[in-house]
């Protein structure tokens, strides 16, 4: 089946993005520094500027000799993201950044400041090949995978915005990263894992964000979940289930024709067994499509003995969509039913709706 083949095809950019510090392991950074004729300790300085000070301008680095800076800039810090547009809402506490990549491709990032945390929602691919009919990104198809450098740079830009006090409320620390922007992270596995390592490795070699504060969200690519399990990291796994029955899921999440609900949940259960981390079930509530009482009952029965938490997302209708969010009373009834089964459940807020920065609304390619 062609749509399945897409899942593990490596979609390469026509011209590869220039190699960046964030594409390399710690050992590779050192080796590259030495191959350029520089002492190995420079690798540590470069990493410190990037991961600790979020400074991507070697011209301003006073601990590197001026004559050496252009070489360092060219080989370790090529500009991967060019800011194109920034839109805000919630009095600036939610902000969407549109970036252009080296080959003209566009991706989006959403930064959200809450009372107790600041979260960045990043893209792992330009577009997405999973074709979920209710998701704006899914409508445009997949353009290409992002590199680890392109993914990590979105997080570094967010960390810098937080530290420099760009968000209302003064300087703060970027505390959470969610792979819930454009793309299916497990279909770009290697680059995503490299960027996860950059995010969770302590400073100065990484950003030092706690693994538990990093969430990878997937449509349910079982081999990808299995691979992730074998990494034995403390990151949070989110599974976009959207309905407990295969019949409807085959249409809402087309990849379900390959990996059924039971297989996806059993892969997620193994993730719990390995990591001890409860997973999250993402469920977009769509009026009269997947919000019936009987579906809530079925979901409750399916999850009651599992270590899962349900995150209900009121559907953000995409332009031209025939679907809309559930009625408030149906949403409340859905929550109550799940609670009856003892399944932990929350309803996600709809931050960023007015700027098309909310869940499932990222579709940069259409709007440029
Ligand atoms: N491909 C990954 C991550 C990207 S989307 C995944 O599917 O998990 C992040 C979440 O937003 C997913 O749960 C996705 O199903 C949900 N989503 C997509 N479109 C949406 C919409 N229009 N309204 C509400 N949630 C949506």
XYZ file of C-alpha atoms and ligand atoms in Angstrom:
394
model
C 0.000 0.000 0.000
C 1.471 3.299 -1.051
C 0.444 5.307 2.028
C 2.188 2.768 4.269
C 5.329 2.830 2.201
C 5.512 6.574 2.766
C 5.873 5.991 6.477
C 9.421 4.751 6.440
C 10.645 6.260 3.208
C 13.373 8.703 4.008
C 12.226 11.867 2.272
C 15.427 13.727 1.562
C 15.529 17.446 0.821
C 16.584 18.174 -2.761
C 19.619 19.950 -1.460
C 20.596 18.742 1.979
C 20.442 21.293 4.791
C 23.993 22.348 5.738
C 25.424 20.297 8.591
C 24.885 21.928 11.984
C 26.294 21.381 15.459
C 22.899 19.915 16.427
C 23.182 17.197 13.748
C 26.279 15.784 15.450
C 26.908 13.638 18.519
C 29.298 14.978 21.151
C 32.118 12.789 19.767
C 31.393 13.904 16.199
C 31.499 17.564 17.224
C 34.927 17.055 18.693
C 36.152 15.136 15.655
C 34.901 17.855 13.328
C 36.563 20.600 15.355
C 39.845 18.705 15.108
C 39.411 18.025 11.401
C 39.251 21.800 10.920
C 42.602 22.098 12.685
C 41.166 23.493 15.927
C 41.836 22.140 19.438
C 39.114 19.781 20.713
C 38.139 22.072 23.624
C 36.616 24.487 21.108
C 33.771 21.977 20.669
C 32.808 22.573 24.260
C 32.849 26.350 23.822
C 30.712 26.159 20.690
C 28.170 23.901 22.416
C 28.061 26.219 25.440
C 27.235 29.256 23.305
C 24.491 27.384 21.475
C 22.886 25.214 24.168
C 23.483 27.348 27.276
C 23.326 30.899 25.939
C 21.162 30.180 22.868
C 23.628 32.339 20.951
C 23.950 31.381 17.299
C 26.163 34.282 16.232
C 29.864 33.280 16.482
C 30.733 36.882 15.581
C 29.770 37.846 19.116
C 31.757 35.098 20.890
C 34.656 36.776 22.652
C 36.285 33.522 23.811
C 36.894 32.413 20.216
C 39.647 34.293 18.319
C 38.093 36.655 15.777
C 39.921 35.004 12.878
C 38.454 31.620 13.785
C 34.820 32.753 14.039
C 33.852 32.628 10.325
C 35.131 29.030 10.104
C 33.121 28.046 13.179
C 30.025 29.808 11.859
C 30.244 28.096 8.487
C 30.849 24.577 9.780
C 28.794 24.508 12.973
C 26.167 27.221 12.895
C 24.800 27.688 9.394
C 21.518 29.634 9.569
C 18.821 26.988 9.305
C 15.725 28.999 10.220
C 14.820 32.381 8.801
C 11.953 34.085 10.617
C 9.184 35.005 8.198
C 6.275 35.954 10.376
C 5.307 36.032 14.019
C 1.719 36.221 15.233
C 0.476 36.354 18.801
C -2.666 36.048 20.846
C -3.612 35.685 24.544
C -1.868 39.055 25.111
C 1.350 37.662 23.711
C 1.365 34.526 25.872
C 0.781 32.399 22.798
C 2.909 33.031 19.771
C 3.314 31.313 16.436
C 6.529 31.573 14.457
C 6.709 30.826 10.763
C 10.181 29.818 9.585
C 11.702 29.422 6.142
C 14.245 26.643 5.767
C 17.325 26.732 3.498
C 15.383 25.354 0.506
C 12.379 27.677 0.858
C 10.222 25.152 2.727
C 8.070 26.640 5.521
C 7.388 25.261 9.001
C 5.691 26.568 12.124
C 6.364 26.515 15.857
C 3.995 27.547 18.670
C 5.211 28.885 22.014
C 2.800 28.967 24.960
C 3.398 30.516 28.370
C 1.258 29.211 31.219
C 1.338 30.076 34.929
C 3.571 27.155 35.842
C 5.363 26.290 32.598
C 6.285 27.391 29.101
C 5.835 24.897 26.289
C 7.025 24.913 22.712
C 5.174 22.844 20.117
C 7.631 21.975 17.349
C 7.475 20.520 13.843
C 9.373 17.371 12.879
C 8.451 17.388 9.190
C 7.382 19.969 6.631
C 3.832 18.782 6.015
C 2.794 15.258 6.961
C 2.168 12.021 5.108
C -0.363 10.527 7.512
C -3.369 12.093 5.823
C -5.713 12.401 8.816
C -8.769 14.132 7.306
C -9.441 16.502 10.251
C -5.870 17.881 10.450
C -4.762 20.926 8.456
C -1.178 19.703 8.086
C -2.404 16.345 6.782
C -4.262 18.001 3.909
C -1.153 19.266 2.166
C 0.815 16.020 2.263
C 4.463 15.565 3.125
C 7.093 17.896 1.688
C 10.126 16.555 3.534
C 11.667 15.432 6.787
C 13.409 18.045 8.898
C 16.993 17.475 10.001
C 17.985 17.252 13.670
C 19.516 20.714 13.281
C 16.253 22.152 11.958
C 14.220 20.541 14.727
C 16.637 21.487 17.518
C 16.910 25.065 16.248
C 13.167 25.559 16.782
C 13.661 24.648 20.442
C 16.748 26.864 20.801
C 14.830 29.806 19.301
C 12.035 29.237 21.826
C 14.499 28.925 24.730
C 16.108 32.199 23.663
C 12.726 33.964 23.424
C 11.946 32.774 26.970
C 15.326 33.694 28.460
C 15.462 37.126 26.861
C 12.059 38.116 28.198
C 10.264 38.326 24.861
C 7.121 36.842 26.371
C 4.976 38.947 28.718
C 5.747 38.222 32.377
C 9.510 38.649 32.082
C 12.343 36.232 31.442
C 11.532 32.606 32.062
C 12.844 29.137 31.298
C 11.524 26.982 28.482
C 10.262 23.994 30.452
C 8.417 21.703 28.008
C 8.785 20.523 24.429
C 6.013 18.725 22.548
C 6.422 17.125 19.120
C 2.869 18.076 18.192
C 3.477 20.582 15.448
C 3.656 19.630 11.789
C 4.598 16.081 10.929
C 4.660 12.554 12.287
C 7.757 12.359 14.497
C 8.124 8.585 14.347
C 8.192 8.736 10.526
C 11.373 10.833 10.854
C 12.787 8.700 13.625
C 16.537 9.303 13.499
C 16.407 13.077 13.253
C 13.750 13.231 15.965
C 15.799 11.063 18.335
C 18.915 13.135 17.709
C 16.970 16.264 18.543
C 15.475 14.613 21.639
C 19.041 13.890 22.797
C 19.989 17.525 22.164
C 16.985 18.642 24.196
C 17.507 16.363 27.213
C 21.307 16.171 27.452
C 22.501 18.387 30.327
C 24.164 21.694 29.458
C 26.574 22.500 27.945
C 26.230 19.615 25.462
C 22.424 19.857 25.278
C 19.580 22.065 26.473
C 19.117 20.237 29.774
C 15.316 20.053 29.610
C 14.022 17.117 31.691
C 13.136 14.043 29.611
C 9.761 13.868 31.350
C 8.959 17.312 30.003
C 9.407 16.164 26.399
C 6.404 14.586 24.628
C 6.542 12.664 21.359
C 3.091 12.311 19.806
C 2.351 9.664 17.183
C -0.507 8.414 15.011
C 0.530 4.947 16.197
C 3.387 3.674 14.065
C 3.981 0.449 15.980
C 7.571 -0.241 14.841
C 8.434 3.349 15.782
C 6.885 2.950 19.253
C 8.877 -0.277 19.688
C 12.092 1.446 18.707
C 11.346 4.300 21.074
C 10.723 1.781 23.858
C 14.152 0.256 23.311
C 15.776 3.680 23.882
C 14.595 3.434 27.508
C 14.230 7.187 27.961
C 11.851 8.945 30.344
C 10.154 10.982 27.631
C 6.358 11.043 27.447
C 4.629 9.077 24.695
C 1.349 10.401 23.312
C -0.809 8.287 21.012
C -3.374 10.021 18.811
C -6.180 7.496 19.080
C -9.292 9.598 18.368
C -11.643 6.620 18.573
C -11.565 3.204 20.252
C -12.988 1.247 17.269
C -11.060 0.218 14.166
C -13.935 0.899 11.822
C -13.987 4.646 12.430
C -10.249 4.874 13.107
C -9.521 3.493 9.642
C -10.962 6.745 8.297
C -9.870 9.245 11.003
C -6.285 7.960 11.161
C -5.678 6.141 7.871
C -2.521 4.408 9.117
C -4.906 2.369 11.278
C -5.421 0.170 8.235
C -1.896 -1.083 8.954
C -1.714 -1.025 12.780
C -5.008 -1.582 14.576
C -6.125 -0.043 17.868
C -5.206 -3.136 19.924
C -1.722 -3.378 18.401
C -1.063 0.323 19.019
C -2.209 0.109 22.642
C -0.209 -3.028 23.267
C 2.932 -1.303 21.893
C 2.198 1.643 24.210
C 1.751 -0.775 27.147
C 5.236 -2.111 26.498
C 6.504 1.453 26.608
C 5.020 1.700 30.108
C 6.555 -1.628 31.116
C 10.000 -0.446 30.032
C 9.911 3.157 31.241
C 7.324 3.242 34.018
C 5.878 6.290 32.270
C 2.129 6.628 31.838
C 1.242 7.449 28.230
C -1.217 9.937 26.951
C -4.118 9.198 24.602
C -4.982 12.153 22.372
C -8.645 12.293 21.385
C -10.026 15.146 19.257
C -13.754 15.342 20.031
C -15.662 15.680 16.751
C -19.382 16.399 16.925
C -21.521 13.325 16.207
C -18.512 11.475 14.779
C -16.557 10.090 17.737
C -18.230 11.685 20.797
C -21.089 9.245 21.434
C -21.699 7.738 24.864
C -21.101 4.209 23.544
C -17.675 5.218 22.258
C -16.793 6.741 25.628
C -17.846 3.440 27.224
C -15.747 1.450 24.779
C -12.751 3.721 25.382
C -13.261 3.440 29.150
C -13.315 -0.356 28.979
C -10.256 -0.370 26.745
C -8.214 1.888 29.031
C -9.414 1.114 32.542
C -6.567 -1.286 33.346
C -3.914 0.560 31.396
C -1.510 3.281 32.498
C -2.969 5.905 30.226
C -4.265 9.427 30.595
C -6.809 10.752 28.107
C -6.344 14.222 26.687
C -9.553 15.371 25.001
C -9.079 18.100 22.399
C -12.140 20.010 21.211
C -11.782 19.756 17.421
C -10.310 22.837 15.781
C -12.174 22.814 12.492
C -9.904 23.255 9.489
C -11.039 25.532 6.654
C -13.779 23.908 4.602
C -14.168 21.028 7.031
C -17.596 19.467 7.434
C -16.694 18.586 11.021
C -16.840 20.699 14.115
C -16.220 20.450 17.867
C -18.556 18.480 20.098
C -21.415 20.108 21.964
C -20.375 21.133 25.464
C -22.874 18.689 27.024
C -21.470 15.785 24.984
C -17.947 16.737 25.987
C -18.958 16.771 29.664
C -20.735 13.419 29.320
C -17.647 11.938 27.625
C -15.440 13.067 30.500
C -17.891 11.684 33.098
C -18.072 8.314 31.387
C -14.299 7.945 31.316
C -14.123 8.962 34.971
C -16.665 6.259 35.806
C -14.096 3.734 34.565
C -11.391 5.379 36.658
C -9.564 6.611 33.563
C -7.710 9.924 34.187
C -8.953 12.528 31.734
C -8.437 16.211 31.005
C -9.775 18.543 28.338
C -7.054 20.478 26.580
C -7.406 24.224 26.313
C -7.661 25.680 22.855
C -4.715 28.061 23.026
C -3.816 29.816 19.830
C -7.047 29.261 17.934
C -7.297 32.825 16.643
C -3.851 32.626 15.061
C -4.314 29.160 13.577
C -1.735 28.047 16.080
C -3.929 25.500 17.799
C -3.754 21.716 17.550
C -4.022 20.498 14.000
C -4.101 23.956 12.449
C -0.479 24.293 11.413
C -0.371 24.450 7.636
C 2.390 26.867 6.702
C 2.691 25.826 3.080
C -0.844 26.935 2.299
C -0.514 30.426 3.621
C 2.835 31.655 2.485
N 1.524 13.347 13.926
C 1.502 13.399 15.350
C 1.764 14.770 15.941
C 1.117 15.984 15.317
S -0.495 16.528 15.720
C 0.198 12.869 15.876
O -0.719 12.688 15.104
O 0.122 12.574 17.057
C -0.711 16.755 17.410
C -2.130 16.389 17.852
O -3.131 17.289 17.327
C -2.535 15.000 17.382
O -3.149 14.313 18.441
C -3.534 15.312 16.305
O -4.400 14.241 16.052
C -4.246 16.527 16.868
N -5.010 17.243 15.869
C -4.787 17.309 14.538
N -5.717 18.056 13.935
C -6.559 18.486 14.887
C -7.708 19.325 14.884
N -8.164 19.856 13.745
N -8.324 19.562 16.054
C -7.832 19.042 17.207
N -6.755 18.260 17.273
C -6.115 17.975 16.132
